[in-house]
Amino acid sequence: MNVLAGKRTGAESKVVPADSDAPVFFGLYSHGDSHAAKREGGEGAGEVVPHSYHSAEWFIHFPYPAPGAEEGQNNATDMYDFVATEGQSNHRNLLYATQIRLALHALASPSSSSSSASRKKRPVISLLNCCRSGGLLEFMRRPSAIQPDLALFLMCSSQGHRDSLVSGFWSAFFSELRDTLRRGSGSDTDMMQLFFVAERRYHRENKYEALNHLKEAAFSYDIWQSEFHFSGARVGNVDPWHLDLTAALTTAWESEPASDNDNGPDWTALERLQQSYETGGAFRVTTKPSAQRPTHLVRGVTQPIEGVAQLQDGRWVLWTRSRQHLGERLSGTAGRSPLQPLESSNGRPVHENEKTQLLFEGDEVAPELATQPYRVRITAWKGSNAGRSVDLVETIKRIYADKIAIPGQVHNRHIEGRSVHELLRSHARGT
């Protein structure tokens, strides 16, 4: 806190210069949590009041305690006097939201060598990457709170009530920041745009959590009980349902945002996935039983069809997106050289903007075979709704709302429109 406030505690102390208006970036990566700071009826009485900024304190763990007055730091004792530590025995190892807010106010205080009228509003950018970090920024959302007189852009890795993904947003943000700065002065990306692309990258790279929740909430019994054949893999080890959901979630975060003000995912691919499963477009079934795995001719050579599973009556189920999947994973197989574009179901090449879409080929997957649509249901597999139909789009929306750590940001108007290059690159050798 003394470093941010520009208070030297020793001759060699390194602090943020108080007489400069150069931008400040500070990031914290640690564990975080919150505790109640108030009880019904006063201290020691009644139940803990539900968490809100009125009744709780959010904090970040530090591996070492803040020094006390007995260690020669005259101001250190006061550091916790204004924080409701609620009897926390290790509170000196905790950095509280209240302390961050007051440090920002101190950073905004004009130095003795400059007047507040002539002094520019200093840009301060922060990333707090810890569990429940959204609670640390709650003071910026309170209309009644007096805000630090700075150009602020503060980010968090999760909501105030949710645990963060390890390294999730931290890695995504700094990767996008690196790419933005490498583009040089020609880049006019501002902080809000940088946050948006970093958030989408975070969701794209960490979709496994949402995927696991979605697979727990919904499945197709007919596909689940089938053991699909893929060359090079043990029978039953490759699951088209898993592959389709993974591709749909990837597409949701790779698609261009609907508008500058809408950074949310595009669930069109997931909606089409469900339609294809239920209408028979995702799978076909042969009309006649066969003891042998279906084959087809590829450049005059007979090859087994990939992504097929045999039913008990001897007929074979064909996954109609197997060619696209193999083209993504093993370019050059399935009769396609790396230079040959994947073709859609009507034989035309797939354009760039369609490569992220799920392309179910329907009856074109094996036109030489007599097949018919294989319709399957998507249902809940456990709980009170087991066996009932599930709407995948509505389910994934609830999962993101209720179970996924969502990065957040708060900022004020003084930093709006200022490019990342202006804020950081030009001062890289300064503060």
Coordinates of C-alpha atoms in Angstrom, one line a residue:
M1 CA 0.0 0.0 0.0
N2 CA 2.9 2.3 0.7
V3 CA 4.3 1.5 -2.7
L4 CA 1.1 2.6 -4.5
A5 CA 0.7 5.7 -2.2
G6 CA 4.3 6.8 -2.9
K7 CA 5.3 6.6 0.8
R8 CA 8.9 5.6 1.3
T9 CA 9.5 3.5 4.4
G10 CA 13.3 3.6 3.9
A11 CA 16.0 5.3 1.9
E12 CA 16.1 2.5 -0.7
S13 CA 12.4 1.9 -0.9
K14 CA 10.9 1.8 -4.4
V15 CA 7.5 3.4 -4.7
V16 CA 5.3 4.9 -7.4
P17 CA 6.4 8.5 -7.8
A18 CA 3.9 10.8 -6.3
D19 CA 4.9 13.7 -8.5
S20 CA 4.2 11.9 -11.8
D21 CA 1.2 11.5 -14.0
A22 CA 2.6 8.4 -15.7
P23 CA 0.3 5.4 -15.9
V24 CA 0.4 2.7 -13.2
F25 CA -0.4 -0.9 -13.8
F26 CA -0.6 -3.3 -10.9
G27 CA -1.6 -6.9 -10.9
L28 CA -2.2 -9.3 -8.1
Y29 CA -2.3 -13.1 -8.5
S30 CA -3.1 -15.0 -5.3
H31 CA -5.8 -16.6 -3.3
G32 CA -8.9 -14.6 -2.4
D33 CA -12.0 -14.8 -0.3
S34 CA -14.3 -12.8 1.9
H35 CA -15.6 -12.9 5.5
A36 CA -18.6 -11.4 7.2
A37 CA -17.9 -8.1 9.0
K38 CA -21.3 -7.7 10.7
R39 CA -23.7 -9.7 12.8
E40 CA -27.4 -9.2 13.6
G41 CA -27.6 -7.3 16.8
G42 CA -24.0 -6.2 16.9
E43 CA -20.7 -7.9 17.5
G44 CA -21.0 -11.5 18.8
A45 CA -24.8 -11.5 18.7
G46 CA -27.1 -13.3 16.3
E47 CA -26.4 -14.7 12.9
V48 CA -23.9 -13.4 10.3
V49 CA -25.5 -11.0 7.9
P50 CA -25.6 -12.2 4.3
H51 CA -22.7 -11.1 2.2
S52 CA -22.9 -7.7 0.6
Y53 CA -20.6 -4.7 0.5
H54 CA -22.6 -3.4 3.6
S55 CA -21.7 -6.5 5.7
A56 CA -18.6 -8.2 4.3
E57 CA -15.0 -7.6 3.5
W58 CA -13.2 -9.1 0.5
F59 CA -9.5 -9.7 0.7
I60 CA -6.4 -11.2 -1.1
H61 CA -4.0 -13.6 0.7
F62 CA -0.3 -12.6 1.0
P63 CA 2.4 -15.1 1.9
Y64 CA 3.9 -12.7 4.5
P65 CA 2.3 -10.4 7.2
A66 CA 2.4 -6.6 6.9
P67 CA 4.9 -5.2 9.4
G68 CA 3.6 -3.7 12.6
A69 CA 4.8 -0.6 14.5
E70 CA 7.0 -2.8 16.7
E71 CA 9.0 -3.5 13.5
G72 CA 9.7 0.2 13.0
Q73 CA 6.8 1.0 10.6
N74 CA 5.0 3.8 12.4
N75 CA 2.2 3.9 9.8
A76 CA 1.7 0.1 9.5
T77 CA -0.5 -0.2 12.6
D78 CA -3.0 2.2 11.1
M79 CA -3.2 0.1 8.0
Y80 CA -5.9 -2.2 9.6
D81 CA -7.5 0.2 12.0
F82 CA -10.2 1.1 9.5
V83 CA -10.8 -2.5 8.3
A84 CA -13.5 -4.7 9.8
T85 CA -11.2 -7.8 10.2
E86 CA -13.8 -9.6 12.3
G87 CA -11.2 -11.2 14.6
Q88 CA -9.2 -12.8 11.8
S89 CA -6.1 -14.1 13.5
N90 CA -4.1 -13.8 10.3
H91 CA -5.5 -10.5 9.1
R92 CA -2.1 -9.0 8.7
N93 CA -1.5 -11.5 5.8
L94 CA -4.6 -10.2 4.1
L95 CA -5.0 -7.2 1.7
Y96 CA -8.5 -5.9 2.0
A97 CA -10.7 -4.1 -0.6
T98 CA -11.0 -1.2 1.7
Q99 CA -7.2 -0.8 1.7
I100 CA -7.0 -1.0 -2.1
R101 CA -9.6 1.7 -2.3
L102 CA -7.8 4.0 0.1
A103 CA -4.5 3.4 -1.6
L104 CA -6.0 4.5 -4.9
H105 CA -7.3 7.7 -3.2
A106 CA -3.8 8.3 -1.9
L107 CA -2.4 7.8 -5.3
A108 CA -4.8 10.4 -6.6
S109 CA -3.8 13.0 -4.0
P110 CA -2.0 15.9 -5.7
S111 CA 1.7 16.1 -4.7
S112 CA 3.0 19.2 -3.0
S113 CA 4.7 20.3 -6.2
S114 CA 1.6 20.3 -8.4
S115 CA -1.9 21.7 -8.1
S116 CA -5.0 19.7 -8.6
A117 CA -6.1 22.0 -11.3
S118 CA -3.1 21.5 -13.5
R119 CA -2.5 17.9 -12.7
K120 CA -3.7 15.3 -15.2
K121 CA -5.8 12.4 -14.0
R122 CA -3.3 9.6 -13.7
P123 CA -4.3 6.3 -15.5
V124 CA -4.4 3.3 -13.3
I125 CA -5.0 -0.2 -14.7
S126 CA -5.3 -3.2 -12.4
L127 CA -5.9 -6.9 -12.7
L128 CA -6.9 -8.8 -9.6
N129 CA -6.7 -12.5 -10.3
C130 CA -8.0 -14.4 -7.3
C131 CA -11.2 -16.2 -6.2
R132 CA -14.1 -13.8 -5.5
S133 CA -12.1 -10.9 -6.9
G134 CA -15.3 -9.2 -8.1
G135 CA -16.0 -8.2 -4.5
L136 CA -12.8 -6.2 -4.4
L137 CA -14.1 -3.9 -7.0
E138 CA -17.5 -3.4 -5.6
F139 CA -16.7 0.1 -4.4
M140 CA -16.5 1.3 -8.0
R141 CA -20.1 0.2 -8.6
R142 CA -21.6 2.0 -5.6
P143 CA -23.2 5.3 -6.8
S144 CA -22.8 6.8 -3.3
A145 CA -19.1 6.0 -3.0
I146 CA -16.5 8.8 -3.6
Q147 CA -14.3 7.5 -6.4
P148 CA -10.5 8.1 -6.6
D149 CA -9.7 11.1 -8.8
L150 CA -7.9 8.9 -11.4
A151 CA -8.5 7.5 -14.9
L152 CA -9.3 3.9 -13.7
F153 CA -9.7 0.6 -15.4
L154 CA -9.9 -2.2 -12.8
M155 CA -10.4 -5.9 -13.8
C156 CA -11.2 -9.0 -11.8
S157 CA -11.1 -12.7 -12.7
S158 CA -14.4 -13.8 -11.2
Q159 CA -17.6 -12.6 -9.6
G160 CA -17.6 -11.7 -5.9
H161 CA -19.2 -15.0 -4.9
R162 CA -17.3 -17.4 -7.2
D163 CA -13.9 -19.0 -7.3
S164 CA -11.6 -18.2 -10.2
L165 CA -10.1 -20.6 -12.7
V166 CA -6.4 -21.0 -12.0
S167 CA -4.4 -18.7 -14.3
G168 CA -7.5 -18.4 -16.5
F169 CA -8.0 -14.7 -17.1
W170 CA -4.5 -13.8 -16.1
S171 CA -3.0 -15.8 -19.0
A172 CA -5.7 -14.7 -21.5
F173 CA -5.3 -11.0 -20.6
F174 CA -1.5 -10.9 -20.8
S175 CA -1.5 -12.8 -24.1
E176 CA -3.8 -10.3 -25.7
L177 CA -1.9 -7.4 -24.1
R178 CA 1.3 -8.7 -25.7
D179 CA -0.3 -9.1 -29.1
T180 CA -1.8 -5.6 -28.9
L181 CA 1.5 -4.0 -28.0
R182 CA 3.3 -5.9 -30.7
R183 CA 1.0 -4.3 -33.3
G184 CA 2.7 -0.9 -32.5
S185 CA 1.4 2.6 -32.6
G186 CA -0.9 1.8 -35.4
S187 CA -3.2 -0.1 -33.0
D188 CA -6.1 2.0 -31.7
T189 CA -7.3 -0.7 -29.3
D190 CA -8.6 0.8 -26.1
M191 CA -8.8 -0.8 -22.7
M192 CA -12.5 -1.9 -23.1
Q193 CA -11.7 -3.5 -26.5
L194 CA -8.7 -5.3 -25.0
F195 CA -10.8 -6.6 -22.1
F196 CA -13.4 -7.9 -24.5
V197 CA -10.9 -9.9 -26.6
A198 CA -9.2 -11.1 -23.5
E199 CA -12.5 -12.2 -22.1
R200 CA -13.4 -14.1 -25.2
R201 CA -10.0 -15.7 -25.3
Y202 CA -10.5 -16.8 -21.6
H203 CA -13.8 -18.5 -22.4
R204 CA -12.4 -20.1 -25.6
E205 CA -9.4 -21.5 -23.8
N206 CA -11.3 -22.6 -20.6
K207 CA -14.4 -24.0 -22.2
Y208 CA -13.7 -27.4 -20.5
E209 CA -15.5 -26.3 -17.3
A210 CA -18.7 -25.3 -19.1
L211 CA -18.4 -28.5 -21.3
N212 CA -18.2 -30.7 -18.2
H213 CA -21.3 -29.0 -16.7
L214 CA -23.2 -29.4 -19.9
K215 CA -22.3 -33.1 -20.3
E216 CA -23.5 -33.6 -16.7
A217 CA -26.8 -31.9 -17.5
A218 CA -27.6 -33.5 -20.9
F219 CA -26.8 -36.5 -23.0
S220 CA -28.2 -38.7 -25.7
Y221 CA -28.8 -42.2 -24.5
D222 CA -28.7 -43.7 -28.0
I223 CA -25.3 -42.2 -28.7
W224 CA -24.0 -42.8 -25.2
Q225 CA -24.6 -46.5 -25.4
S226 CA -23.1 -46.9 -28.9
E227 CA -19.4 -47.7 -29.4
F228 CA -18.0 -45.8 -32.4
H229 CA -15.2 -47.0 -34.6
F230 CA -12.3 -44.7 -35.5
S231 CA -9.1 -45.9 -37.1
G232 CA -6.2 -45.6 -34.7
A233 CA -8.5 -45.6 -31.6
R234 CA -9.9 -48.3 -29.4
V235 CA -13.6 -49.0 -30.2
G236 CA -15.8 -46.8 -28.0
N237 CA -12.9 -44.4 -27.0
V238 CA -14.0 -41.6 -29.3
D239 CA -17.4 -40.0 -28.4
P240 CA -19.2 -37.9 -31.2
W241 CA -21.4 -36.3 -28.5
H242 CA -18.2 -35.0 -26.7
L243 CA -16.7 -33.8 -30.0
D244 CA -19.9 -32.0 -31.1
L245 CA -20.3 -30.2 -27.8
T246 CA -16.7 -29.2 -27.8
A247 CA -16.9 -27.8 -31.3
A248 CA -20.1 -26.0 -30.6
L249 CA -18.7 -24.3 -27.5
T250 CA -15.5 -23.4 -29.4
T251 CA -17.6 -21.8 -32.2
A252 CA -19.7 -19.8 -29.7
W253 CA -16.6 -17.9 -28.6
E254 CA -14.8 -17.7 -32.0
S255 CA -17.7 -16.1 -33.8
E256 CA -17.6 -12.4 -34.2
P257 CA -19.6 -10.5 -31.5
A258 CA -23.0 -9.3 -32.6
S259 CA -22.0 -5.7 -31.9
D260 CA -19.5 -3.6 -30.1
N261 CA -21.8 -3.5 -27.1
D262 CA -22.5 -7.3 -27.1
N263 CA -19.5 -9.4 -26.2
G264 CA -21.5 -12.5 -25.5
P265 CA -21.3 -15.9 -27.2
D266 CA -23.2 -16.9 -30.3
W267 CA -25.1 -20.1 -29.5
T268 CA -26.2 -20.7 -33.1
A269 CA -23.9 -23.8 -33.5
L270 CA -25.3 -25.4 -30.3
E271 CA -28.9 -24.7 -31.4
R272 CA -28.1 -26.4 -34.8
L273 CA -26.4 -29.3 -33.0
Q274 CA -29.6 -30.0 -31.1
Q275 CA -31.8 -29.7 -34.3
S276 CA -29.4 -32.0 -36.2
Y277 CA -29.6 -34.7 -33.5
E278 CA -33.3 -34.5 -33.2
T279 CA -34.1 -34.4 -36.9
G280 CA -31.7 -37.1 -37.9
G281 CA -29.2 -34.9 -39.6
A282 CA -26.3 -35.6 -37.2
F283 CA -26.5 -39.4 -37.7
R284 CA -27.6 -41.8 -40.4
V285 CA -28.4 -45.5 -40.0
T286 CA -28.0 -48.2 -42.7
T287 CA -31.2 -49.8 -43.9
K288 CA -29.7 -53.3 -43.9
P289 CA -27.6 -55.1 -41.3
S290 CA -24.0 -56.1 -42.0
A291 CA -21.4 -58.0 -40.0
Q292 CA -18.7 -55.9 -41.5
R293 CA -17.8 -52.2 -40.8
P294 CA -19.1 -50.1 -43.7
T295 CA -16.6 -49.0 -46.3
H296 CA -16.4 -46.6 -49.2
L297 CA -14.1 -45.8 -52.1
V298 CA -11.6 -43.0 -51.7
R299 CA -9.6 -42.3 -54.9
G300 CA -10.3 -45.9 -56.0
V301 CA -9.2 -47.4 -52.7
T302 CA -11.7 -49.1 -50.4
Q303 CA -11.4 -47.6 -46.9
P304 CA -13.5 -48.1 -43.7
I305 CA -15.9 -45.2 -42.9
E306 CA -14.9 -43.3 -39.8
G307 CA -17.3 -42.6 -36.9
V308 CA -19.6 -45.6 -37.2
A309 CA -21.2 -47.8 -34.5
Q310 CA -23.1 -51.1 -34.8
L311 CA -26.6 -51.5 -33.4
Q312 CA -27.8 -54.8 -31.8
D313 CA -29.8 -55.6 -34.9
G314 CA -26.7 -55.4 -37.1
R315 CA -27.3 -52.1 -38.7
W316 CA -24.7 -49.3 -38.6
V317 CA -25.0 -45.7 -37.3
L318 CA -22.9 -43.2 -39.2
W319 CA -21.8 -39.9 -37.6
T320 CA -22.2 -37.3 -40.4
R321 CA -19.6 -34.9 -39.1
S322 CA -16.7 -37.3 -39.0
R323 CA -15.1 -35.9 -42.2
Q324 CA -15.0 -32.4 -40.7
H325 CA -13.6 -33.7 -37.4
L326 CA -10.9 -35.7 -39.1
G327 CA -10.1 -32.8 -41.4
E328 CA -9.6 -30.6 -38.3
R329 CA -7.5 -33.2 -36.4
L330 CA -5.7 -35.2 -39.2
S331 CA -5.5 -33.0 -42.3
G332 CA -4.7 -35.2 -45.2
T333 CA -6.7 -38.3 -44.1
A334 CA -10.2 -39.3 -45.2
G335 CA -9.3 -38.9 -48.8
R336 CA -8.3 -35.2 -48.5
S337 CA -4.9 -33.8 -49.0
P338 CA -3.9 -30.8 -46.7
L339 CA -4.4 -28.5 -49.7
Q340 CA -7.9 -29.8 -50.5
P341 CA -10.7 -27.7 -48.9
L342 CA -13.3 -29.5 -46.9
E343 CA -16.5 -29.7 -48.9
S344 CA -20.0 -29.2 -47.4
S345 CA -22.9 -31.6 -47.9
N346 CA -23.7 -30.1 -51.3
G347 CA -20.2 -30.6 -52.6
R348 CA -19.0 -27.0 -52.6
P349 CA -15.8 -25.9 -50.8
V350 CA -16.3 -24.5 -47.3
H351 CA -15.5 -20.8 -47.0
E352 CA -13.4 -19.3 -44.3
N353 CA -16.3 -18.0 -42.3
E354 CA -17.9 -21.4 -42.3
K355 CA -15.0 -23.4 -41.0
T356 CA -16.0 -22.8 -37.4
Q357 CA -19.5 -24.1 -38.0
L358 CA -20.6 -27.6 -37.4
L359 CA -21.1 -29.2 -40.8
F360 CA -23.3 -32.3 -40.6
E361 CA -23.3 -33.9 -44.0
G362 CA -26.6 -35.8 -43.7
D363 CA -27.1 -38.4 -46.5
E364 CA -24.0 -37.2 -48.3
V365 CA -21.7 -38.8 -45.7
A366 CA -21.8 -42.1 -47.6
P367 CA -24.0 -41.7 -50.7
E368 CA -23.1 -45.2 -51.9
L369 CA -24.8 -46.7 -48.9
A370 CA -28.6 -47.0 -48.4
T371 CA -29.2 -45.0 -45.2
Q372 CA -32.0 -43.2 -43.4
P373 CA -32.1 -40.4 -40.7
Y374 CA -31.3 -41.6 -37.2
R375 CA -33.1 -39.4 -34.8
V376 CA -32.0 -39.2 -31.2
R377 CA -33.3 -37.4 -28.1
I378 CA -31.2 -35.1 -25.8
T379 CA -32.4 -35.5 -22.2
A380 CA -31.3 -35.1 -18.7
W381 CA -29.5 -38.2 -17.4
K382 CA -30.0 -37.8 -13.7
G383 CA -32.0 -36.0 -11.0
S384 CA -35.7 -35.3 -11.0
N385 CA -35.7 -34.4 -14.7
A386 CA -34.0 -37.6 -15.8
G387 CA -35.3 -38.7 -19.2
R388 CA -36.9 -35.3 -19.9
S389 CA -35.9 -33.3 -23.0
V390 CA -33.2 -30.7 -22.4
D391 CA -32.9 -27.4 -24.3
L392 CA -29.1 -27.1 -24.8
V393 CA -29.0 -23.3 -25.3
E394 CA -31.1 -22.6 -22.2
T395 CA -29.0 -25.0 -20.2
I396 CA -25.7 -23.6 -21.2
K397 CA -26.9 -20.1 -20.4
R398 CA -27.9 -21.2 -16.9
I399 CA -24.5 -22.9 -16.5
Y400 CA -22.6 -19.7 -17.4
A401 CA -24.9 -17.6 -15.1
D402 CA -24.7 -20.0 -12.1
K403 CA -21.5 -22.0 -12.3
I404 CA -18.8 -20.3 -14.4
A405 CA -16.2 -17.7 -13.2
I406 CA -16.8 -14.6 -15.4
P407 CA -14.1 -11.9 -15.6
G408 CA -15.4 -8.4 -14.9
Q409 CA -14.2 -4.8 -15.2
V410 CA -15.1 -1.4 -13.8
H411 CA -13.9 1.9 -15.2
N412 CA -14.7 5.5 -15.3
R413 CA -15.1 7.9 -18.2
H414 CA -11.6 9.4 -17.8
I415 CA -10.0 6.4 -19.4
E416 CA -12.5 5.8 -22.1
G417 CA -11.2 6.0 -25.7
R418 CA -7.5 6.0 -24.7
S419 CA -5.5 3.4 -26.6
V420 CA -3.6 0.7 -24.9
H421 CA -0.5 1.8 -26.8
E422 CA -0.8 5.3 -25.5
L423 CA -1.3 4.1 -21.9
L424 CA 1.3 1.5 -21.7
R425 CA 3.8 1.2 -24.6
S426 CA 4.8 4.9 -24.5
H427 CA 5.5 4.6 -20.8
A428 CA 7.2 1.2 -20.9
R429 CA 10.4 2.7 -19.6
G430 CA 8.8 5.0 -17.1
T431 CA 6.7 4.1 -14.1

